[in-house]
């Protein structure tokens, strides 16, 4: 680790974003403060099937949307699509490079080895993918104007196709320990720090501000907020990414963030259903098992997902874990029809987009081949297939399943319709592009940074103060030594 000498005039946010979450553990039930919540969005039921909806979920369409026009447009698009184009829309894929058409030579080589194409434009032309996920290690993110140009290049390629469909661009921007887009974009405290503050208004404001910046970059789906209740302090994968250990408090902040992101035109994604908060195994490397009873699930895990659905969340991400109380079969939730259709669709009444966690994770690859996993996920009730390790095998697996009658084309159409309706709600059919002007007036502005500073200050939680060390005196201690990574740069952002 490297020591960094930081003067006391350094922004509190720069220090707090890296340190507050751990200090805030367990403080999620603090009182609410701040302004009142905005009015709830109007009710709307998305298309598709998958069981009855006893409590239809709400969505938040862009103001002034003509939903009947959207329906006609979607019907017309589906009617023109080939089977391959329909299947492609279900996939969200990674791609290397900072540019849609002209990535660096090393990224061209990585794309050809990994996907069989040179760049994002060729990916869209060959596989008709409906979504592209931005990742730091794939060299998608350098600076705000570059990200906006990449987004526009991808949309240009998609809208030049024989059936033009805008791409849903996404990323993991939870803030705190997981933030793919770093400075100069505004950085907010992570979930458990917001949980320590306990303010739904602050959680909503952070998500609305963050959503505005993501939208200005062309990113219209965020894999946040975390709806997992971190009841296991030894959880190796969730931890401070969760708002806390109190299901009611977590539910309140999840709903606030869903409203915040979607009011800014960005699809929120509650994750990881049916709940990843009580695991001792990281699903990136193995297959966790949740031992909660059905009653415990109802009390501990379900409340934040119920709240997200009631708030109109656009998408819900699955978890690669075993949950015997919900499905005794030896399959992860991502591949479980009893969990995704029986519990999520039928019991909770969710009718929006279901997206898998990354299909490259070991937790979902333990038992089946990479060509079978996406087929089983679709049979379980999934709509979006995220980041398969081999797109060619995954794509061909789904195509073979349709041609063999294991999946019928109507089943593909139901997921396709949900995805297209999401794109319409977020305004992508009206204007899929962004601009340098949008970046300049939105990303990392002085007003947004000041908002983040104020929120970060309210999340500060003093757990213990041995010897009266705090508050530090600038007169007696003019300098502060921070040992560790750059406090202003979360993991994965280059700090």
Short mmCIF file of C-alpha atoms in Angstrom, two decimals:
data_model
loop_
_atom_site.label_atom_id
_atom_site.label_comp_id
_atom_site.label_asym_id
_atom_site.label_seq_id
_atom_site.Cartn_x
_atom_site.Cartn_y
_atom_site.Cartn_z
CA UNK A 1 0.00 0.00 0.00
CA UNK A 2 1.04 3.56 -0.59
CA UNK A 3 0.82 6.41 1.93
CA UNK A 4 -0.78 9.62 0.69
CA UNK A 5 -0.30 12.98 2.42
CA UNK A 6 -3.62 14.82 2.39
CA UNK A 7 -4.07 18.36 3.63
CA UNK A 8 -7.04 19.04 5.88
CA UNK A 9 -8.65 21.15 3.17
CA UNK A 10 -9.25 18.03 1.09
CA UNK A 11 -12.95 17.43 0.35
CA UNK A 12 -14.60 15.33 3.02
CA UNK A 13 -16.31 13.34 0.25
CA UNK A 14 -12.96 12.25 -1.17
CA UNK A 15 -12.07 10.66 2.17
CA UNK A 16 -15.50 9.47 3.21
CA UNK A 17 -16.39 7.57 0.06
CA UNK A 18 -13.56 5.14 0.79
CA UNK A 19 -13.90 4.84 4.57
CA UNK A 20 -17.46 5.45 5.71
CA UNK A 21 -19.09 2.26 4.56
CA UNK A 22 -17.15 0.02 6.90
CA UNK A 23 -17.65 2.37 9.84
CA UNK A 24 -21.35 2.53 9.14
CA UNK A 25 -22.06 -1.21 9.41
CA UNK A 26 -25.23 -1.93 11.28
CA UNK A 27 -26.39 1.68 11.42
CA UNK A 28 -28.98 1.40 8.68
CA UNK A 29 -31.95 2.15 10.91
CA UNK A 30 -31.00 5.76 11.66
CA UNK A 31 -33.83 8.32 11.46
CA UNK A 32 -34.85 9.80 8.13
CA UNK A 33 -33.92 13.39 7.40
CA UNK A 34 -34.14 15.68 4.41
CA UNK A 35 -36.93 16.73 2.11
CA UNK A 36 -40.15 14.75 1.60
CA UNK A 37 -40.35 12.09 -1.09
CA UNK A 38 -41.78 13.03 -4.49
CA UNK A 39 -45.20 11.82 -5.54
CA UNK A 40 -45.40 8.15 -6.45
CA UNK A 41 -45.35 7.34 -10.18
CA UNK A 42 -48.51 6.27 -11.98
CA UNK A 43 -49.32 2.60 -12.26
CA UNK A 44 -48.50 0.81 -15.49
CA UNK A 45 -48.31 -2.87 -16.37
CA UNK A 46 -45.76 -4.03 -18.91
CA UNK A 47 -46.47 -6.62 -21.58
CA UNK A 48 -45.64 -10.28 -21.64
CA UNK A 49 -46.77 -13.17 -19.50
CA UNK A 50 -45.38 -15.48 -16.91
CA UNK A 51 -48.22 -15.84 -14.45
CA UNK A 52 -50.83 -13.69 -12.76
CA UNK A 53 -49.92 -10.37 -11.18
CA UNK A 54 -51.82 -9.99 -7.91
CA UNK A 55 -50.05 -6.72 -7.16
CA UNK A 56 -49.02 -5.23 -10.52
CA UNK A 57 -45.72 -3.39 -10.36
CA UNK A 58 -45.41 0.27 -11.21
CA UNK A 59 -43.06 1.76 -13.75
CA UNK A 60 -42.05 5.34 -14.31
CA UNK A 61 -42.19 6.23 -18.01
CA UNK A 62 -40.58 9.40 -19.27
CA UNK A 63 -42.91 12.40 -18.88
CA UNK A 64 -45.34 12.81 -21.76
CA UNK A 65 -44.85 9.32 -23.20
CA UNK A 66 -47.51 8.10 -25.60
CA UNK A 67 -47.73 4.48 -24.48
CA UNK A 68 -50.11 3.48 -27.26
CA UNK A 69 -47.65 4.82 -29.82
CA UNK A 70 -44.88 2.86 -28.11
CA UNK A 71 -46.98 -0.32 -28.27
CA UNK A 72 -47.62 0.10 -32.00
CA UNK A 73 -43.94 0.78 -32.64
CA UNK A 74 -42.89 -2.31 -30.70
CA UNK A 75 -45.44 -4.50 -32.48
CA UNK A 76 -44.11 -3.28 -35.82
CA UNK A 77 -40.48 -3.95 -34.84
CA UNK A 78 -41.19 -7.46 -33.56
CA UNK A 79 -43.11 -8.22 -36.74
CA UNK A 80 -40.08 -7.32 -38.87
CA UNK A 81 -37.44 -9.20 -36.88
CA UNK A 82 -35.89 -12.50 -37.85
CA UNK A 83 -35.41 -15.15 -35.18
CA UNK A 84 -31.71 -14.28 -34.91
CA UNK A 85 -32.51 -10.61 -34.40
CA UNK A 86 -34.99 -11.49 -31.67
CA UNK A 87 -32.52 -13.75 -29.89
CA UNK A 88 -29.79 -11.13 -30.13
CA UNK A 89 -31.94 -8.57 -28.34
CA UNK A 90 -31.96 -10.80 -25.25
CA UNK A 91 -28.18 -10.63 -24.83
CA UNK A 92 -26.17 -7.96 -23.01
CA UNK A 93 -22.51 -8.34 -23.91
CA UNK A 94 -19.12 -6.91 -23.02
CA UNK A 95 -16.85 -5.58 -25.74
CA UNK A 96 -13.30 -4.28 -25.55
CA UNK A 97 -12.35 -0.77 -26.53
CA UNK A 98 -12.92 2.94 -26.02
CA UNK A 99 -14.47 3.38 -29.48
CA UNK A 100 -17.33 1.59 -31.24
CA UNK A 101 -15.52 1.41 -34.58
CA UNK A 102 -11.85 2.23 -33.91
CA UNK A 103 -10.60 0.64 -30.67
CA UNK A 104 -6.92 0.24 -29.95
CA UNK A 105 -5.12 -2.68 -31.68
CA UNK A 106 -4.84 -4.65 -28.44
CA UNK A 107 -8.60 -4.34 -27.92
CA UNK A 108 -9.29 -5.44 -31.49
CA UNK A 109 -7.19 -8.53 -30.83
CA UNK A 110 -9.02 -9.20 -27.54
CA UNK A 111 -12.41 -8.87 -29.24
CA UNK A 112 -11.45 -11.25 -32.04
CA UNK A 113 -10.20 -13.82 -29.54
CA UNK A 114 -13.12 -13.43 -27.12
CA UNK A 115 -16.12 -12.72 -29.38
CA UNK A 116 -14.99 -13.23 -32.97
CA UNK A 117 -15.47 -9.59 -33.98
CA UNK A 118 -13.17 -6.57 -34.11
CA UNK A 119 -15.28 -3.96 -32.35
CA UNK A 120 -18.68 -3.01 -30.96
CA UNK A 121 -20.09 -2.15 -34.37
CA UNK A 122 -19.26 -5.62 -35.68
CA UNK A 123 -20.69 -7.18 -32.50
CA UNK A 124 -24.04 -5.52 -33.19
CA UNK A 125 -23.99 -6.41 -36.89
CA UNK A 126 -23.21 -10.08 -36.24
CA UNK A 127 -25.22 -10.83 -33.10
CA UNK A 128 -27.86 -8.03 -32.99
CA UNK A 129 -27.26 -7.65 -29.24
CA UNK A 130 -29.84 -5.62 -27.36
CA UNK A 131 -27.44 -4.39 -24.71
CA UNK A 132 -23.77 -3.60 -24.14
CA UNK A 133 -22.25 -3.52 -20.66
CA UNK A 134 -19.45 -1.03 -19.95
CA UNK A 135 -16.56 -2.40 -17.90
CA UNK A 136 -13.40 -0.63 -16.79
CA UNK A 137 -11.11 -3.57 -17.50
CA UNK A 138 -12.52 -3.78 -21.04
CA UNK A 139 -11.18 -0.25 -21.57
CA UNK A 140 -14.64 1.22 -22.17
CA UNK A 141 -14.19 4.07 -19.70
CA UNK A 142 -11.50 6.72 -20.00
CA UNK A 143 -13.23 10.07 -19.56
CA UNK A 144 -16.80 11.39 -19.86
CA UNK A 145 -16.56 12.70 -23.42
CA UNK A 146 -14.99 9.43 -24.61
CA UNK A 147 -17.77 7.40 -22.96
CA UNK A 148 -20.40 9.60 -24.61
CA UNK A 149 -18.70 9.15 -28.00
CA UNK A 150 -18.57 5.37 -27.48
CA UNK A 151 -22.28 5.37 -26.63
CA UNK A 152 -23.13 7.38 -29.73
CA UNK A 153 -21.01 5.11 -31.90
CA UNK A 154 -22.79 2.02 -30.61
CA UNK A 155 -26.21 3.60 -31.16
CA UNK A 156 -25.22 4.68 -34.68
CA UNK A 157 -24.30 1.08 -35.53
CA UNK A 158 -27.54 -0.27 -34.05
CA UNK A 159 -29.77 2.26 -35.78
CA UNK A 160 -28.13 1.54 -39.14
CA UNK A 161 -29.31 -2.09 -39.02
CA UNK A 162 -32.09 -3.41 -41.26
CA UNK A 163 -34.38 -3.36 -38.20
CA UNK A 164 -33.11 -0.38 -36.20
CA UNK A 165 -33.31 -0.92 -32.44
CA UNK A 166 -31.38 1.25 -29.98
CA UNK A 167 -28.99 -0.52 -27.61
CA UNK A 168 -29.52 -0.45 -23.85
CA UNK A 169 -26.11 0.55 -22.47
CA UNK A 170 -25.45 -0.51 -18.89
CA UNK A 171 -22.86 -0.66 -16.13
CA UNK A 172 -22.34 -1.49 -12.45
CA UNK A 173 -22.42 1.92 -10.78
CA UNK A 174 -23.37 1.21 -7.18
CA UNK A 175 -20.93 3.76 -5.73
CA UNK A 176 -18.81 3.03 -2.69
CA UNK A 177 -16.72 -0.05 -3.43
CA UNK A 178 -18.23 -0.71 -6.89
CA UNK A 179 -18.18 2.23 -9.29
CA UNK A 180 -17.10 1.72 -12.89
CA UNK A 181 -17.29 5.41 -13.82
CA UNK A 182 -14.85 7.42 -11.73
CA UNK A 183 -13.81 11.05 -11.47
CA UNK A 184 -14.43 13.58 -12.92
CA UNK A 185 -17.96 12.15 -12.63
CA UNK A 186 -19.50 12.80 -9.23
CA UNK A 187 -18.84 10.05 -6.69
CA UNK A 188 -21.31 9.32 -3.90
CA UNK A 189 -20.99 7.30 -0.69
CA UNK A 190 -21.82 3.63 -1.01
CA UNK A 191 -24.96 1.90 0.15
CA UNK A 192 -24.03 1.15 3.75
CA UNK A 193 -22.86 4.71 4.27
CA UNK A 194 -26.24 5.92 2.99
CA UNK A 195 -27.78 3.36 5.32
CA UNK A 196 -25.90 4.94 8.21
CA UNK A 197 -27.34 8.32 7.29
CA UNK A 198 -30.75 6.72 7.13
CA UNK A 199 -32.22 9.38 4.86
CA UNK A 200 -34.48 8.22 2.04
CA UNK A 201 -34.32 11.75 0.65
CA UNK A 202 -30.51 11.58 0.46
CA UNK A 203 -30.63 8.12 -1.14
CA UNK A 204 -33.14 9.38 -3.70
CA UNK A 205 -31.13 12.53 -4.43
CA UNK A 206 -27.90 10.56 -4.84
CA UNK A 207 -29.56 8.17 -7.31
CA UNK A 208 -31.30 10.96 -9.23
CA UNK A 209 -28.05 12.92 -9.56
CA UNK A 210 -26.04 9.82 -10.45
CA UNK A 211 -28.70 8.80 -12.96
CA UNK A 212 -28.55 12.19 -14.66
CA UNK A 213 -24.80 11.82 -15.10
CA UNK A 214 -25.08 8.25 -16.40
CA UNK A 215 -27.77 9.30 -18.88
CA UNK A 216 -25.52 12.11 -20.13
CA UNK A 217 -22.91 9.44 -20.87
CA UNK A 218 -25.48 7.40 -22.80
CA UNK A 219 -25.78 4.75 -20.06
CA UNK A 220 -29.48 4.01 -19.53
CA UNK A 221 -29.44 0.92 -17.29
CA UNK A 222 -27.62 0.78 -13.96
CA UNK A 223 -27.15 -2.47 -12.05
CA UNK A 224 -28.12 -0.80 -8.79
CA UNK A 225 -29.39 -0.57 -6.10
CA UNK A 226 -28.38 -3.59 -4.03
CA UNK A 227 -31.53 -5.00 -2.44
CA UNK A 228 -29.70 -7.66 -0.42
CA UNK A 229 -30.05 -7.47 3.37
CA UNK A 230 -26.58 -8.06 4.79
CA UNK A 231 -27.52 -10.23 7.76
CA UNK A 232 -24.22 -12.15 7.62
CA UNK A 233 -21.25 -9.98 8.74
CA UNK A 234 -18.88 -12.50 7.11
CA UNK A 235 -20.51 -12.13 3.67
CA UNK A 236 -17.56 -12.04 1.24
CA UNK A 237 -19.36 -10.53 -1.77
CA UNK A 238 -22.08 -8.15 -0.52
CA UNK A 239 -20.96 -6.59 2.79
CA UNK A 240 -20.89 -2.80 2.63
CA UNK A 241 -22.53 -2.88 -0.80
CA UNK A 242 -25.79 -3.44 1.11
CA UNK A 243 -27.73 -0.66 2.86
CA UNK A 244 -27.58 -2.72 6.07
CA UNK A 245 -29.06 -5.53 8.12
CA UNK A 246 -32.55 -4.16 8.85
CA UNK A 247 -34.98 -5.35 6.12
CA UNK A 248 -37.40 -2.45 6.61
CA UNK A 249 -34.66 0.17 6.45
CA UNK A 250 -33.08 -1.48 3.40
CA UNK A 251 -36.49 -1.63 1.69
CA UNK A 252 -37.07 2.09 2.27
CA UNK A 253 -33.72 3.11 0.77
CA UNK A 254 -33.99 0.67 -2.16
CA UNK A 255 -37.35 2.16 -3.11
CA UNK A 256 -35.92 5.68 -2.85
CA UNK A 257 -33.02 4.84 -5.16
CA UNK A 258 -35.28 3.16 -7.70
CA UNK A 259 -37.37 6.33 -7.83
CA UNK A 260 -34.24 8.47 -8.08
CA UNK A 261 -32.56 6.61 -10.93
CA UNK A 262 -35.72 6.23 -12.98
CA UNK A 263 -36.77 9.86 -12.53
CA UNK A 264 -33.48 10.66 -14.29
CA UNK A 265 -34.30 8.35 -17.23
CA UNK A 266 -32.09 5.43 -16.17
CA UNK A 267 -33.45 1.93 -15.56
CA UNK A 268 -32.70 0.81 -12.01
CA UNK A 269 -31.90 -2.85 -11.30
CA UNK A 270 -32.65 -4.34 -7.87
CA UNK A 271 -30.25 -7.18 -7.15
CA UNK A 272 -29.66 -10.06 -6.37
CA UNK A 273 -32.99 -11.93 -6.25
CA UNK A 274 -34.04 -13.80 -4.13
CA UNK A 275 -31.42 -12.33 -1.78
CA UNK A 276 -27.63 -12.63 -1.44
CA UNK A 277 -27.21 -11.16 2.03
CA UNK A 278 -26.60 -14.34 4.05
CA UNK A 279 -23.86 -16.12 2.14
CA UNK A 280 -20.37 -17.13 3.18
CA UNK A 281 -19.36 -17.96 -0.40
CA UNK A 282 -18.73 -15.57 -3.30
CA UNK A 283 -20.87 -16.60 -6.29
CA UNK A 284 -18.13 -15.33 -8.62
CA UNK A 285 -16.03 -18.35 -7.62
CA UNK A 286 -18.49 -20.97 -6.33
CA UNK A 287 -22.18 -21.70 -5.71
CA UNK A 288 -23.50 -20.36 -2.38
CA UNK A 289 -26.39 -21.91 -0.48
CA UNK A 290 -28.96 -19.91 1.50
CA UNK A 291 -30.34 -21.87 4.47
CA UNK A 292 -33.22 -19.51 5.32
CA UNK A 293 -36.63 -21.07 5.74
CA UNK A 294 -39.50 -19.77 3.63
CA UNK A 295 -40.70 -17.77 6.64
CA UNK A 296 -37.23 -16.28 7.15
CA UNK A 297 -37.06 -15.35 3.48
CA UNK A 298 -40.39 -13.53 3.77
CA UNK A 299 -39.13 -11.61 6.82
CA UNK A 300 -35.48 -10.96 5.88
CA UNK A 301 -34.93 -11.14 2.12
CA UNK A 302 -38.24 -10.30 0.46
CA UNK A 303 -39.06 -6.80 1.82
CA UNK A 304 -36.53 -4.82 -0.29
CA UNK A 305 -37.61 -6.60 -3.49
CA UNK A 306 -41.27 -5.99 -2.68
CA UNK A 307 -40.44 -2.31 -2.14
CA UNK A 308 -38.51 -2.12 -5.43
CA UNK A 309 -41.44 -3.67 -7.31
CA UNK A 310 -43.91 -1.28 -5.69
CA UNK A 311 -41.61 1.62 -6.66
CA UNK A 312 -41.77 0.47 -10.29
CA UNK A 313 -38.27 -0.94 -10.75
CA UNK A 314 -37.47 -1.53 -14.43
CA UNK A 315 -35.31 -4.61 -13.92
CA UNK A 316 -34.39 -7.18 -11.28
CA UNK A 317 -31.13 -9.15 -11.35
CA UNK A 318 -30.97 -12.81 -10.38
CA UNK A 319 -28.53 -14.43 -7.96
CA UNK A 320 -26.39 -17.46 -8.72
CA UNK A 321 -27.14 -19.31 -5.48
CA UNK A 322 -29.08 -22.27 -4.13
CA UNK A 323 -32.17 -21.51 -2.03
CA UNK A 324 -33.68 -24.90 -1.07
CA UNK A 325 -36.62 -23.36 0.83
CA UNK A 326 -37.78 -21.73 -2.43
CA UNK A 327 -36.71 -24.51 -4.80
CA UNK A 328 -35.32 -27.84 -3.54
CA UNK A 329 -33.77 -28.62 -6.93
CA UNK A 330 -29.98 -28.42 -7.14
CA UNK A 331 -30.03 -25.41 -9.49
CA UNK A 332 -29.11 -21.77 -8.85
CA UNK A 333 -31.91 -19.20 -8.67
CA UNK A 334 -30.92 -17.88 -12.10
CA UNK A 335 -32.04 -21.21 -13.60
CA UNK A 336 -34.99 -21.85 -11.27
CA UNK A 337 -38.52 -21.58 -12.64
CA UNK A 338 -40.06 -22.00 -9.15
CA UNK A 339 -38.05 -18.97 -7.97
CA UNK A 340 -38.17 -16.65 -10.98
CA UNK A 341 -41.63 -17.46 -12.30
CA UNK A 342 -43.28 -18.94 -9.22
CA UNK A 343 -42.03 -16.49 -6.59
CA UNK A 344 -40.93 -13.37 -8.48
CA UNK A 345 -43.54 -13.26 -11.22
CA UNK A 346 -46.54 -14.97 -9.65
CA UNK A 347 -46.20 -14.37 -5.90
CA UNK A 348 -44.62 -10.90 -5.96
CA UNK A 349 -46.42 -9.84 -9.14
CA UNK A 350 -43.34 -8.55 -10.94
CA UNK A 351 -43.90 -7.99 -14.66
CA UNK A 352 -40.74 -6.11 -15.64
CA UNK A 353 -37.39 -7.23 -17.06
CA UNK A 354 -35.46 -9.99 -15.29
CA UNK A 355 -31.72 -9.91 -16.01
CA UNK A 356 -29.22 -12.57 -15.02
CA UNK A 357 -26.12 -11.80 -13.07
CA UNK A 358 -23.07 -12.36 -15.26
CA UNK A 359 -23.24 -15.76 -16.92
CA UNK A 360 -19.46 -15.92 -16.72
CA UNK A 361 -19.56 -16.41 -12.94
CA UNK A 362 -18.70 -19.83 -11.56
CA UNK A 363 -21.90 -19.98 -9.51
CA UNK A 364 -24.00 -20.53 -12.64
CA UNK A 365 -21.50 -22.63 -14.65
CA UNK A 366 -20.98 -25.48 -12.19
CA UNK A 367 -23.49 -27.92 -13.62
CA UNK A 368 -24.36 -27.05 -17.23
CA UNK A 369 -22.47 -26.08 -20.37
CA UNK A 370 -22.30 -22.48 -21.56
CA UNK A 371 -24.69 -23.33 -24.39
CA UNK A 372 -27.34 -24.69 -21.98
CA UNK A 373 -27.24 -22.05 -19.25
CA UNK A 374 -29.00 -19.32 -21.29
CA UNK A 375 -31.68 -21.78 -22.44
CA UNK A 376 -32.40 -22.86 -18.87
CA UNK A 377 -32.42 -19.24 -17.72
CA UNK A 378 -35.05 -18.35 -20.34
CA UNK A 379 -37.14 -21.37 -19.36
CA UNK A 380 -36.93 -20.20 -15.74
CA UNK A 381 -38.31 -16.75 -16.61
CA UNK A 382 -35.28 -14.58 -17.44
CA UNK A 383 -35.45 -11.87 -20.13
CA UNK A 384 -31.90 -10.47 -20.43
CA UNK A 385 -28.85 -12.76 -20.61
CA UNK A 386 -25.87 -10.87 -19.23
CA UNK A 387 -22.28 -11.32 -20.30
CA UNK A 388 -22.04 -15.00 -21.34
CA UNK A 389 -18.46 -16.32 -21.39
CA UNK A 390 -18.92 -17.44 -25.01
CA UNK A 391 -21.50 -15.41 -26.93
CA UNK A 392 -21.32 -17.73 -29.94
CA UNK A 393 -22.10 -20.83 -27.84
CA UNK A 394 -24.83 -19.06 -25.87
CA UNK A 395 -26.47 -17.64 -28.99
CA UNK A 396 -26.37 -20.94 -30.84
CA UNK A 397 -27.71 -22.76 -27.77
CA UNK A 398 -30.81 -20.56 -27.69
CA UNK A 399 -31.30 -20.82 -31.46
CA UNK A 400 -31.09 -24.62 -31.35
CA UNK A 401 -33.55 -24.74 -28.47
CA UNK A 402 -36.09 -22.72 -30.46
CA UNK A 403 -35.65 -24.77 -33.61
CA UNK A 404 -35.98 -28.00 -31.63
CA UNK A 405 -39.16 -26.80 -29.94
CA UNK A 406 -37.68 -26.69 -26.43
CA UNK A 407 -38.33 -22.93 -26.48
CA UNK A 408 -41.10 -21.59 -28.68
CA UNK A 409 -40.78 -18.28 -30.48
CA UNK A 410 -43.66 -16.84 -28.47
CA UNK A 411 -41.51 -17.28 -25.35
CA UNK A 412 -38.71 -15.30 -27.02
CA UNK A 413 -41.24 -12.63 -28.03
CA UNK A 414 -42.46 -12.17 -24.45
CA UNK A 415 -38.98 -11.34 -23.21
CA UNK A 416 -38.27 -9.27 -26.30
CA UNK A 417 -41.39 -7.20 -25.67
CA UNK A 418 -40.43 -6.51 -22.06
CA UNK A 419 -36.98 -5.34 -23.17
CA UNK A 420 -38.34 -3.11 -25.94
CA UNK A 421 -40.92 -1.62 -23.57
CA UNK A 422 -38.13 -0.79 -21.14
CA UNK A 423 -36.19 0.93 -23.93
CA UNK A 424 -39.29 2.88 -24.90
CA UNK A 425 -40.00 3.95 -21.30
CA UNK A 426 -36.50 5.31 -21.00
CA UNK A 427 -36.90 7.32 -24.20
CA UNK A 428 -34.41 5.45 -26.36
CA UNK A 429 -36.76 5.20 -29.34
CA UNK A 430 -37.18 8.98 -29.33
CA UNK A 431 -33.51 9.91 -28.96
CA UNK A 432 -30.83 7.30 -28.33
CA UNK A 433 -27.93 9.74 -28.53
CA UNK A 434 -26.18 12.02 -26.08
CA UNK A 435 -23.89 15.01 -26.71
CA UNK A 436 -20.80 16.84 -25.50
CA UNK A 437 -23.15 19.59 -24.33
CA UNK A 438 -25.04 17.13 -22.13
CA UNK A 439 -21.76 15.92 -20.65
CA UNK A 440 -20.51 19.45 -19.96
CA UNK A 441 -23.68 20.63 -18.25
CA UNK A 442 -24.25 17.43 -16.22
CA UNK A 443 -21.22 15.28 -15.40
CA UNK A 444 -19.24 16.26 -12.33
CA UNK A 445 -20.68 19.74 -12.07
CA UNK A 446 -19.94 21.94 -9.07
CA UNK A 447 -23.56 21.61 -7.95
CA UNK A 448 -23.45 17.81 -8.11
CA UNK A 449 -20.16 17.63 -6.21
CA UNK A 450 -21.55 19.93 -3.53
CA UNK A 451 -24.60 17.68 -3.24
CA UNK A 452 -22.36 14.64 -2.83
CA UNK A 453 -20.32 16.45 -0.16
CA UNK A 454 -23.41 17.32 1.84
CA UNK A 455 -24.72 13.75 1.65
CA UNK A 456 -21.33 12.31 2.59
CA UNK A 457 -21.11 14.55 5.64
CA UNK A 458 -24.51 13.34 6.85
CA UNK A 459 -23.44 9.71 6.55
CA UNK A 460 -20.48 10.11 8.93
CA UNK A 461 -21.01 7.71 11.84
CA UNK A 462 -18.82 7.70 14.95
CA UNK A 463 -18.68 4.16 16.33
CA UNK A 464 -16.06 4.67 19.04
CA UNK A 465 -13.77 7.53 20.14
CA UNK A 466 -11.11 6.20 22.47
CA UNK A 467 -9.13 8.88 24.24
CA UNK A 468 -11.18 11.68 22.71
CA UNK A 469 -9.09 11.61 19.53
CA UNK A 470 -11.93 13.03 17.43
CA UNK A 471 -12.58 15.62 16.23
CA UNK A 472 -9.08 16.17 14.88
CA UNK A 473 -7.71 19.62 15.49
CA UNK A 474 -6.37 21.35 12.35
CA UNK A 475 -4.15 23.40 14.66
CA UNK A 476 -2.55 20.41 16.41
CA UNK A 477 -2.69 18.05 13.41
CA UNK A 478 -2.40 20.09 10.19
CA UNK A 479 -1.79 17.01 8.01
CA UNK A 480 -3.62 13.71 7.67
CA UNK A 481 -1.98 10.50 6.42
CA UNK A 482 -4.32 8.17 4.54
CA UNK A 483 -2.88 4.69 4.07
CA UNK A 484 -4.35 2.70 1.18
CA UNK A 485 -5.83 3.31 -2.23
CA UNK A 486 -6.74 6.75 -3.53
CA UNK A 487 -9.76 7.60 -1.40
CA UNK A 488 -11.42 9.41 -4.29
CA UNK A 489 -11.30 6.41 -6.62
CA UNK A 490 -13.47 3.33 -5.90
CA UNK A 491 -12.33 -0.10 -7.01
CA UNK A 492 -12.31 -0.60 -10.73
CA UNK A 493 -12.01 3.10 -11.57
CA UNK A 494 -8.23 3.25 -11.82
CA UNK A 495 -7.41 4.61 -8.35
#
